[in-house]
PDB file of C-alpha atoms in Angstrom:
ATOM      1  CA  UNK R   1       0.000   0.000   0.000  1.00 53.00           C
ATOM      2  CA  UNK R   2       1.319   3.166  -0.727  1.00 60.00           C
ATOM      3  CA  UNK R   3       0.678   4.659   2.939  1.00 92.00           C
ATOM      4  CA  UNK R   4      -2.528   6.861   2.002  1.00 96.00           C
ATOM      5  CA  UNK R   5      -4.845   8.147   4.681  1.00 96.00           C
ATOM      6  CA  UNK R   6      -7.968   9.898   4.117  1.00 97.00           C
ATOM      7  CA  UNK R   7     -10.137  11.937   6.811  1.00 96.00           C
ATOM      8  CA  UNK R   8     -12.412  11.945   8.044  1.00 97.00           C
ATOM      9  CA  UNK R   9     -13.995   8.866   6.886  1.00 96.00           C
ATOM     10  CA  UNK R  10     -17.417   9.709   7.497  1.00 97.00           C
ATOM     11  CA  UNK R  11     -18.849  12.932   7.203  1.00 97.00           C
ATOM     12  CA  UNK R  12     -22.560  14.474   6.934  1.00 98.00           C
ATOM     13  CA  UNK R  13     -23.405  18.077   6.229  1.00 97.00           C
ATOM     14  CA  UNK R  14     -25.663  20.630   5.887  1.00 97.00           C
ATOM     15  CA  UNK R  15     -26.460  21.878   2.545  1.00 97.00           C
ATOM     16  CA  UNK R  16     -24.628  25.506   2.086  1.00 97.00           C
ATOM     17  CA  UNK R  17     -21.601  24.603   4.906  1.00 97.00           C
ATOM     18  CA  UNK R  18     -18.529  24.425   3.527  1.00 96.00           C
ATOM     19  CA  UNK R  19     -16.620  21.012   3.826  1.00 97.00           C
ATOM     20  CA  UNK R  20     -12.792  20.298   3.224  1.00 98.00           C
ATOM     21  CA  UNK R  21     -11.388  16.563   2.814  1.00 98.00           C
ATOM     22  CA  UNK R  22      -7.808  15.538   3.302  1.00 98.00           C
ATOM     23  CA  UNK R  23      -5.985  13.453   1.670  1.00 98.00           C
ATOM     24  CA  UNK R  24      -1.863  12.252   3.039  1.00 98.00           C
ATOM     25  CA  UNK R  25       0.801  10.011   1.627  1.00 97.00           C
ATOM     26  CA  UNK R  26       3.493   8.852   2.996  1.00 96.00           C
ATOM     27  CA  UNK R  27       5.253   7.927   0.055  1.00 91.00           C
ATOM     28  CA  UNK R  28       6.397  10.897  -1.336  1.00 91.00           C
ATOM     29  CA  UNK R  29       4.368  10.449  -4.610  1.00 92.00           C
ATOM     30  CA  UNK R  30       4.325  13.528  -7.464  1.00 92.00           C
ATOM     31  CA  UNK R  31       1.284  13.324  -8.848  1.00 94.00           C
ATOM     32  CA  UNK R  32      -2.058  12.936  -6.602  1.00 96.00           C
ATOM     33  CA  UNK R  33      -5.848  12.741  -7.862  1.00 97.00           C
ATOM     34  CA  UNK R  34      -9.496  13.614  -6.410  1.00 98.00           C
ATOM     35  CA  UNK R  35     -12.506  11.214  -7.625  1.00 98.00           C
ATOM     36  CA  UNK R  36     -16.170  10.628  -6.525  1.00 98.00           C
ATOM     37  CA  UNK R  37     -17.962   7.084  -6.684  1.00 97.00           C
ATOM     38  CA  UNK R  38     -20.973   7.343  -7.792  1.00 95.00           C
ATOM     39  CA  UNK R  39     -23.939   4.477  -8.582  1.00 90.00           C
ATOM     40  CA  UNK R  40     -24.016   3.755 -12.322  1.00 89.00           C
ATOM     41  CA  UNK R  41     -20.638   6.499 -12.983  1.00 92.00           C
ATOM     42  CA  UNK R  42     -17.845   4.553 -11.674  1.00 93.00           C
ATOM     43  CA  UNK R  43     -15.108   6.830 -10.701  1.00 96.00           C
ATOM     44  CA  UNK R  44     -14.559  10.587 -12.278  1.00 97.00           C
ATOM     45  CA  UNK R  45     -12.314  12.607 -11.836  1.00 96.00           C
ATOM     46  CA  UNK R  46     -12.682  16.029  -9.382  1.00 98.00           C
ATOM     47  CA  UNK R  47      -9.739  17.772  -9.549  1.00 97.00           C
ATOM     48  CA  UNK R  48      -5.564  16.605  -9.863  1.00 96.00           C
ATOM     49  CA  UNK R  49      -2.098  17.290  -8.568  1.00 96.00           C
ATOM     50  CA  UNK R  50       1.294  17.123 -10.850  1.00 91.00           C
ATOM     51  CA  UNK R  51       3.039  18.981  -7.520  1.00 92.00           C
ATOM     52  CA  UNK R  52       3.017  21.493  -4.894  1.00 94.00           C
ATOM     53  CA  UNK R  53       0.947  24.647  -5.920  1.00 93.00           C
ATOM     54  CA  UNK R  54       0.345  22.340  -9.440  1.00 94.00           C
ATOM     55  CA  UNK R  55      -3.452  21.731  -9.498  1.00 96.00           C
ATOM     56  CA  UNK R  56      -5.612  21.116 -12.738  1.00 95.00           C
ATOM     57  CA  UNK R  57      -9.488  20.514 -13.094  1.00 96.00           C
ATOM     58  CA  UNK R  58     -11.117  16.864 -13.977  1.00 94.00           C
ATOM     59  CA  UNK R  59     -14.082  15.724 -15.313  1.00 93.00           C
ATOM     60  CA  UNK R  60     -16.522  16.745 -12.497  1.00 96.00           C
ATOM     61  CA  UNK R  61     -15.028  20.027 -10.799  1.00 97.00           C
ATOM     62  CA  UNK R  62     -17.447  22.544 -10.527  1.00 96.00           C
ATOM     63  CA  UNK R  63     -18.499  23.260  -6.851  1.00 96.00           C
ATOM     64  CA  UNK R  64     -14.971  21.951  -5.775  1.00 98.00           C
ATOM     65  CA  UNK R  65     -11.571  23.489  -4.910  1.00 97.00           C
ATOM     66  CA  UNK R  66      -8.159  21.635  -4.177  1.00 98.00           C
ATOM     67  CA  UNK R  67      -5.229  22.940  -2.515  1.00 97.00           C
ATOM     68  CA  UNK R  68      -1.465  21.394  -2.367  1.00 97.00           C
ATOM     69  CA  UNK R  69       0.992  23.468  -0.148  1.00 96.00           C
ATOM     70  CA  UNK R  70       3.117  20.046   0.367  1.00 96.00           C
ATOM     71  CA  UNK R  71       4.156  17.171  -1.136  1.00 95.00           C
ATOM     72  CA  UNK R  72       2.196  15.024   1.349  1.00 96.00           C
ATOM     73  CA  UNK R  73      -0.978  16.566   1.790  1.00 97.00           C
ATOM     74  CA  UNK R  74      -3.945  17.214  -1.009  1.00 98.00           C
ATOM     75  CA  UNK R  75      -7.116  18.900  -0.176  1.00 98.00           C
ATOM     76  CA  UNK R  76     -10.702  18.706  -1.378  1.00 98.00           C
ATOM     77  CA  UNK R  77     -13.132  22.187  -0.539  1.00 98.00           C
ATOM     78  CA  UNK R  78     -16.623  21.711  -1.219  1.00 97.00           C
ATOM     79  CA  UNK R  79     -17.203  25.937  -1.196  1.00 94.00           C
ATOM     80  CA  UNK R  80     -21.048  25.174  -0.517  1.00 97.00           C
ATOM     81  CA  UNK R  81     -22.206  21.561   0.225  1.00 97.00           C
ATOM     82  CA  UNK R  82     -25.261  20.643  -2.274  1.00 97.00           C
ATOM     83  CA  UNK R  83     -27.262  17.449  -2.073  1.00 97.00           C
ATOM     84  CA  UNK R  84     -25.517  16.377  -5.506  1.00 97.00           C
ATOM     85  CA  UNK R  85     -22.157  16.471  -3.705  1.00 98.00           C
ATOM     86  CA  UNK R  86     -23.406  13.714  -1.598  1.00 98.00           C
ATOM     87  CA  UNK R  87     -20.916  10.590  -3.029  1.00 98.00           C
ATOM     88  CA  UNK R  88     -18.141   8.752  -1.931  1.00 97.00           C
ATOM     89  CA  UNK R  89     -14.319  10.283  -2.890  1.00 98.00           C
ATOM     90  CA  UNK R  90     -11.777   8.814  -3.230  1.00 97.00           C
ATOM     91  CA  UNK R  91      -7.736  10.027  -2.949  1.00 97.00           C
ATOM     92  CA  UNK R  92      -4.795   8.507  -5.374  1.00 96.00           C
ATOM     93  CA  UNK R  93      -1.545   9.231  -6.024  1.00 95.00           C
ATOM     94  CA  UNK R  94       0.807   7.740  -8.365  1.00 92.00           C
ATOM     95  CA  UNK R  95       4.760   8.258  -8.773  1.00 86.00           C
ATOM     96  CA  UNK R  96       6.767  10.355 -11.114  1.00 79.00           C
ATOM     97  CA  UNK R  97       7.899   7.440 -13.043  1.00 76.00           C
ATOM     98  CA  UNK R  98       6.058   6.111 -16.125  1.00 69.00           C
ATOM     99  CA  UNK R  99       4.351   3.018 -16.380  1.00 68.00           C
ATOM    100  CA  UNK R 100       3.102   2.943 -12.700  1.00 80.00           C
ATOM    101  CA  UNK R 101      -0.429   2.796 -11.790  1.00 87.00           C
ATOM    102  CA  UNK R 102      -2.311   4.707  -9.033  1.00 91.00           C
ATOM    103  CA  UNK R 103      -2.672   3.822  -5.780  1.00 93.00           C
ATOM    104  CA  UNK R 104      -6.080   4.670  -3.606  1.00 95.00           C
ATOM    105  CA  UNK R 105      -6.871   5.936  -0.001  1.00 95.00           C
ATOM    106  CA  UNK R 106      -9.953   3.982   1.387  1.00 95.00           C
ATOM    107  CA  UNK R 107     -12.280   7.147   0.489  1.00 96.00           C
ATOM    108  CA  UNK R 108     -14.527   9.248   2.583  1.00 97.00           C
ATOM    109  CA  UNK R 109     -18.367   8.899   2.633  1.00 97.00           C
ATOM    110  CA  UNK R 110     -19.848  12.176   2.197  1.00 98.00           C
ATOM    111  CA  UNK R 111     -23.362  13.458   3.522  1.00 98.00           C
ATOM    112  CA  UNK R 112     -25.370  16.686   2.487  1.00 98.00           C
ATOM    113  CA  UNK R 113     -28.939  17.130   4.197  1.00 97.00           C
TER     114      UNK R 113
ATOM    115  CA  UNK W   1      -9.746  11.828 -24.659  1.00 82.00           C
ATOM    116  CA  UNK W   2     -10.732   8.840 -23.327  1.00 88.00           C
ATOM    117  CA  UNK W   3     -14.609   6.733 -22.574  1.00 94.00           C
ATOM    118  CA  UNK W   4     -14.657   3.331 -20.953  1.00 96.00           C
ATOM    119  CA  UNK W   5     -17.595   1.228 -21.269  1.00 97.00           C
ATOM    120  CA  UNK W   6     -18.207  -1.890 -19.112  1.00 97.00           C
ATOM    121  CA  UNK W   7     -20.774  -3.895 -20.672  1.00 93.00           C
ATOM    122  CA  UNK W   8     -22.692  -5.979 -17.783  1.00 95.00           C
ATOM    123  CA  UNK W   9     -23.277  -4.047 -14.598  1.00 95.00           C
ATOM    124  CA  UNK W  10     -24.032  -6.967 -12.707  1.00 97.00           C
ATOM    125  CA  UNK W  11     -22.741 -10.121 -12.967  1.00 97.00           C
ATOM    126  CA  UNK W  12     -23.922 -13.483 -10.809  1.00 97.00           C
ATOM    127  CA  UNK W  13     -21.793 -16.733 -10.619  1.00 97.00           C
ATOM    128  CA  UNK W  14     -22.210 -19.476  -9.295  1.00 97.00           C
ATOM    129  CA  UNK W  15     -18.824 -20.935  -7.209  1.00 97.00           C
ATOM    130  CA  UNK W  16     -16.156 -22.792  -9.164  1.00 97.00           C
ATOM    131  CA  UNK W  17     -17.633 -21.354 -12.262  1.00 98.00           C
ATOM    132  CA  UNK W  18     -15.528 -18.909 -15.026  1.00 98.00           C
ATOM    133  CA  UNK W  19     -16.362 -15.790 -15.446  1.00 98.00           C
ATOM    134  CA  UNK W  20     -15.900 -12.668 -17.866  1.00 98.00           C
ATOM    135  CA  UNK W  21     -15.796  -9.221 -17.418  1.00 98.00           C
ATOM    136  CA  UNK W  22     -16.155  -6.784 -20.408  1.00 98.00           C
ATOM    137  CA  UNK W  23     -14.138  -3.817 -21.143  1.00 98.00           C
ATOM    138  CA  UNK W  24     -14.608  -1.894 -24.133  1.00 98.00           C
ATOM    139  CA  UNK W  25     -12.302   1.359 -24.462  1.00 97.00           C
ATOM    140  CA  UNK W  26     -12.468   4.150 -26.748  1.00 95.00           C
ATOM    141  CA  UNK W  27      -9.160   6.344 -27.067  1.00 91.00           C
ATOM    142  CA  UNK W  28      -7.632   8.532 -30.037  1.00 88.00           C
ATOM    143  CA  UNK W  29      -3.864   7.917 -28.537  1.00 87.00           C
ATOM    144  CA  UNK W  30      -2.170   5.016 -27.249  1.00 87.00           C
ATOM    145  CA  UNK W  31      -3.460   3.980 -23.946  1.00 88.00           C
ATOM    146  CA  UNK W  32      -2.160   1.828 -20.572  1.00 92.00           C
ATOM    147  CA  UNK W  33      -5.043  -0.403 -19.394  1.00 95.00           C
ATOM    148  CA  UNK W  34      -6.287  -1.583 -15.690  1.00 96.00           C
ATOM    149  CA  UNK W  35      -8.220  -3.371 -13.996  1.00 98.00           C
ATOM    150  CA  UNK W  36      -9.221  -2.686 -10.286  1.00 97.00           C
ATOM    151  CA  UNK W  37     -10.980  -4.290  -7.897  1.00 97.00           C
ATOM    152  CA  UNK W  38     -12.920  -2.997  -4.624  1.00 96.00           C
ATOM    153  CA  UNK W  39     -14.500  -4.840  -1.872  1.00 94.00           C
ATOM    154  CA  UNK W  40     -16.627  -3.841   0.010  1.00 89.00           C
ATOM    155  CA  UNK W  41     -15.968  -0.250   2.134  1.00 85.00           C
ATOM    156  CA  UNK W  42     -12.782  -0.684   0.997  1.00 89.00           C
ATOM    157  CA  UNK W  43     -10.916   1.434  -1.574  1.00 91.00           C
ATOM    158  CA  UNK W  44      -9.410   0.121  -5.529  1.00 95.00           C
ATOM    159  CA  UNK W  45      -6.813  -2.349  -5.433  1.00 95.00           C
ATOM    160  CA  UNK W  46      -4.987  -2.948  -8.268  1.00 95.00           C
ATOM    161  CA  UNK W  47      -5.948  -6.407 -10.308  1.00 96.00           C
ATOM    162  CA  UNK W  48      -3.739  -6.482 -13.660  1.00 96.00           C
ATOM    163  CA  UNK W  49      -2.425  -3.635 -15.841  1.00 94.00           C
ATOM    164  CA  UNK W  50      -1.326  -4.145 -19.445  1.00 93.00           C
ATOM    165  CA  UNK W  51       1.208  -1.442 -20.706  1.00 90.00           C
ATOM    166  CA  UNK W  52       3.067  -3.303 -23.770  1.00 87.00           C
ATOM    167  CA  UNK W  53       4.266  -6.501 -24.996  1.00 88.00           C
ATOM    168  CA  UNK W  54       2.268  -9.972 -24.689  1.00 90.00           C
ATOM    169  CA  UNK W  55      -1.546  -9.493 -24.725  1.00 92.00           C
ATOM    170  CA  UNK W  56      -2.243 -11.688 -22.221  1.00 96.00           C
ATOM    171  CA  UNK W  57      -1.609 -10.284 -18.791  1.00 96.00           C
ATOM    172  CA  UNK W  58      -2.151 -11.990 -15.342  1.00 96.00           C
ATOM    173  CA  UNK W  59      -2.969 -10.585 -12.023  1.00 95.00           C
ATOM    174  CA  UNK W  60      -3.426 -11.444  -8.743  1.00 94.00           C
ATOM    175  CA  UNK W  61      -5.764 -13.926  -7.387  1.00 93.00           C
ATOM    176  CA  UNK W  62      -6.048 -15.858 -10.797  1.00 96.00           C
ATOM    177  CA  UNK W  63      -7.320 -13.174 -12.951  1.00 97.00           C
ATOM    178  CA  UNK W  64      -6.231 -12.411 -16.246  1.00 97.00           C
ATOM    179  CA  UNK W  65      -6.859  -9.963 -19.005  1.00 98.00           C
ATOM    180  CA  UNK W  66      -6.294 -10.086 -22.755  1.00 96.00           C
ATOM    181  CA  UNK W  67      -5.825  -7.066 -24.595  1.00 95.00           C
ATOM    182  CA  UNK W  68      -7.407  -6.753 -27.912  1.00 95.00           C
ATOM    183  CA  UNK W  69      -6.278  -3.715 -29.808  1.00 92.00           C
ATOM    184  CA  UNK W  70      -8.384  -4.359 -33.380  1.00 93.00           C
ATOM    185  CA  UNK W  71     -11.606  -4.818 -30.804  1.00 94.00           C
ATOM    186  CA  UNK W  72     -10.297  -2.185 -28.348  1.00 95.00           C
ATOM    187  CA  UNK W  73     -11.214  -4.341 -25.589  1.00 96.00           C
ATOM    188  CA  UNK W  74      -9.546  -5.637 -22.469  1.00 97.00           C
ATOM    189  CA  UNK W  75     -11.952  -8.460 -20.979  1.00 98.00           C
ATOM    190  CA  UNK W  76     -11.131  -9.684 -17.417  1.00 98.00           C
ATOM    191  CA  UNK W  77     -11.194 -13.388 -16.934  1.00 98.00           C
ATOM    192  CA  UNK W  78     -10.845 -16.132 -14.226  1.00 98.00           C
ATOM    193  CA  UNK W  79     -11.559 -19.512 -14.984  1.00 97.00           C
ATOM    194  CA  UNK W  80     -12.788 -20.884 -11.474  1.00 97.00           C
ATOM    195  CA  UNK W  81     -14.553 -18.413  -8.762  1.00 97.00           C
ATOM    196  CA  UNK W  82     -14.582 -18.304  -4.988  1.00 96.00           C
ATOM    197  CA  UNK W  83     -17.395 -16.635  -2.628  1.00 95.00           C
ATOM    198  CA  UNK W  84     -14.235 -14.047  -1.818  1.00 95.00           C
ATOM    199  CA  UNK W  85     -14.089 -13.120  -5.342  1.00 96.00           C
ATOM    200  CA  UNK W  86     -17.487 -10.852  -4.668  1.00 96.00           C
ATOM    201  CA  UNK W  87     -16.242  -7.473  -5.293  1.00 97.00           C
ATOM    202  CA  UNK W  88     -16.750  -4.431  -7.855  1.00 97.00           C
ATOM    203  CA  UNK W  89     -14.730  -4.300 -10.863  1.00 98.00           C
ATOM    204  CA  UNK W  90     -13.212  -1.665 -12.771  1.00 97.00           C
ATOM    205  CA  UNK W  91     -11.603  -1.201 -15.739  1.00 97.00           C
ATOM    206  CA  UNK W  92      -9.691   2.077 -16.645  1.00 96.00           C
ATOM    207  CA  UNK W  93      -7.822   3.297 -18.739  1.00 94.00           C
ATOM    208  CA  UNK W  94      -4.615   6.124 -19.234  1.00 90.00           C
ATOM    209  CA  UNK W  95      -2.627   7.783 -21.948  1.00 84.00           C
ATOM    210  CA  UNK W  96       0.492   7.230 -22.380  1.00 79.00           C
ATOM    211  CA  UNK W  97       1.935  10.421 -22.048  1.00 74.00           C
ATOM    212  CA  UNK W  98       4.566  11.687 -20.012  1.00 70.00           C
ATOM    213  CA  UNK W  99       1.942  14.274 -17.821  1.00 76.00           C
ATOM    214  CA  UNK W 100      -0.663  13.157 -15.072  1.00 75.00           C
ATOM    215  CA  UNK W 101      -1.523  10.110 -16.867  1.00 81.00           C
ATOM    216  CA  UNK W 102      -5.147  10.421 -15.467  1.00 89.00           C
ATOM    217  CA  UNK W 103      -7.541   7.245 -14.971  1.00 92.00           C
ATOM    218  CA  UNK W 104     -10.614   7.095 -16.960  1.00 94.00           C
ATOM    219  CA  UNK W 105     -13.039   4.385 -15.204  1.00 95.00           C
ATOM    220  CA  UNK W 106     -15.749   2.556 -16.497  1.00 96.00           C
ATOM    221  CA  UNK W 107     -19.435   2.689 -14.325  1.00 96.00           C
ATOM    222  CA  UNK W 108     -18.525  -0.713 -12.905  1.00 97.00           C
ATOM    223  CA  UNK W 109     -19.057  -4.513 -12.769  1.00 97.00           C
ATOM    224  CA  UNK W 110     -20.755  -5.772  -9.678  1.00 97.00           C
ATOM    225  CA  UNK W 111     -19.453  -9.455  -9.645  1.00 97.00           C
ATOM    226  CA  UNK W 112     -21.856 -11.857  -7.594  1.00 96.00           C
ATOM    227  CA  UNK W 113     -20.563 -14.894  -6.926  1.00 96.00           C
ATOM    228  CA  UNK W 114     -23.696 -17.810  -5.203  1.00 93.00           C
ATOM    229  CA  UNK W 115     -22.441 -20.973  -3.233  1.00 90.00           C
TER     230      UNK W 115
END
């Protein structure tokens, strides 16, 4: 396992709160990756990491925000929880070298009421 | 870009019986290929990846995939079940490029496997 902890692991919210999900690694990994699980969607992709301060958008991020200040830690901002932000995410990270694959935290199940 | 398209979304087995997973890809560049499994509360594991060479790859716990570049496909196979085998599947794909090399998924393959 590539030493990936997620928290918290279970969350619910009000709708309109803001909510911010953490991701660590351990293993000093470059690039690092946001997804939500969804029924009938598989995985898609929120938001990425190719480094510190090196963020890019995925599939599926408007309403979300990420942040990287370190190597180690990536984090998810849901500005305003909404209902349709209730799902399951999910953390990866992968290493600098080619031909690797990704490696997954065990995800945090998200709320909104 | 890349789409992913897993054919059966549910799949019941009975035990000691093969099974196949299918895994249709569509991609405009050269692609890696995956396939990840995920029990239950728990997060992706990786099965089997196929990144060059022979075709036929094998993973852990028995599984193999065969890559079929004319069908774009990359079917997940085992020829004998067990009750532990009960598990989501996935199947996702990357390009080959030298950036983020992000994972497109497929919506899922709910394997069922019945003593």
């Amino acid at each position: 396992d590539a030493g990936i902890t997620q928290s918290p692991r279970h969350k619910v919210t009000e709708t309109g709160t803001p909510v911010t999900l953490r991701c660590h690694q351990t293993e000093n990994h470059r690039y690092m990756y946001w997804y939500r699980q969804d029924p009938g969607h598989g995985l898609r992709l929120i938001h990425y990491s190719y480094g510190v301060k090196d963020t890019d958008k995925g599939e599926v991020s408007d309403g979300y925000s990420v942040s990287r200040s370190k190597t180690e830690d990536f984090l998810l901002t849901l500005e305003s929880a909404t209902s349709s932000q209730t799902s399951v995410y999910f953390c990866a990270t992968r290493p600098p070298l080619m031909n690797t694959e990704a490696f997954f935290g065990q995800g945090t199940r998200l709320t909104v009421v | 870009a890349q789409s992913v398209t897993q054919l059966d979304s549910q799949v019941p087995v009975f035990e000691e019986a093969p099974v196949e997973l299918r895994c249709n890809y569509s991609s405009s560049v050269s692609v890696y290929l995956f396939w990840y499994v995920q029990y239950p509360n728990q997060g992706l594991q990786l099965l089997l990846k196929y990144l060059s060479g022979s075709t036929l790859v094998k993973g852990i716990n028995g599984f193999e995939a065969e890559f079929n570049k004319s069908q774009t496909s990359f079917h997940l196979r085992k020829p004998s079940v067990h009750i532990s085998d009960t598990a989501e599947y996935f199947c996702a794909v990357s390009d080959q490029g030298q950036g983020a090399q992000k994972l497109v998924f497929g919506q899922g393959t709910r394997l069922t496997i019945n003593p």
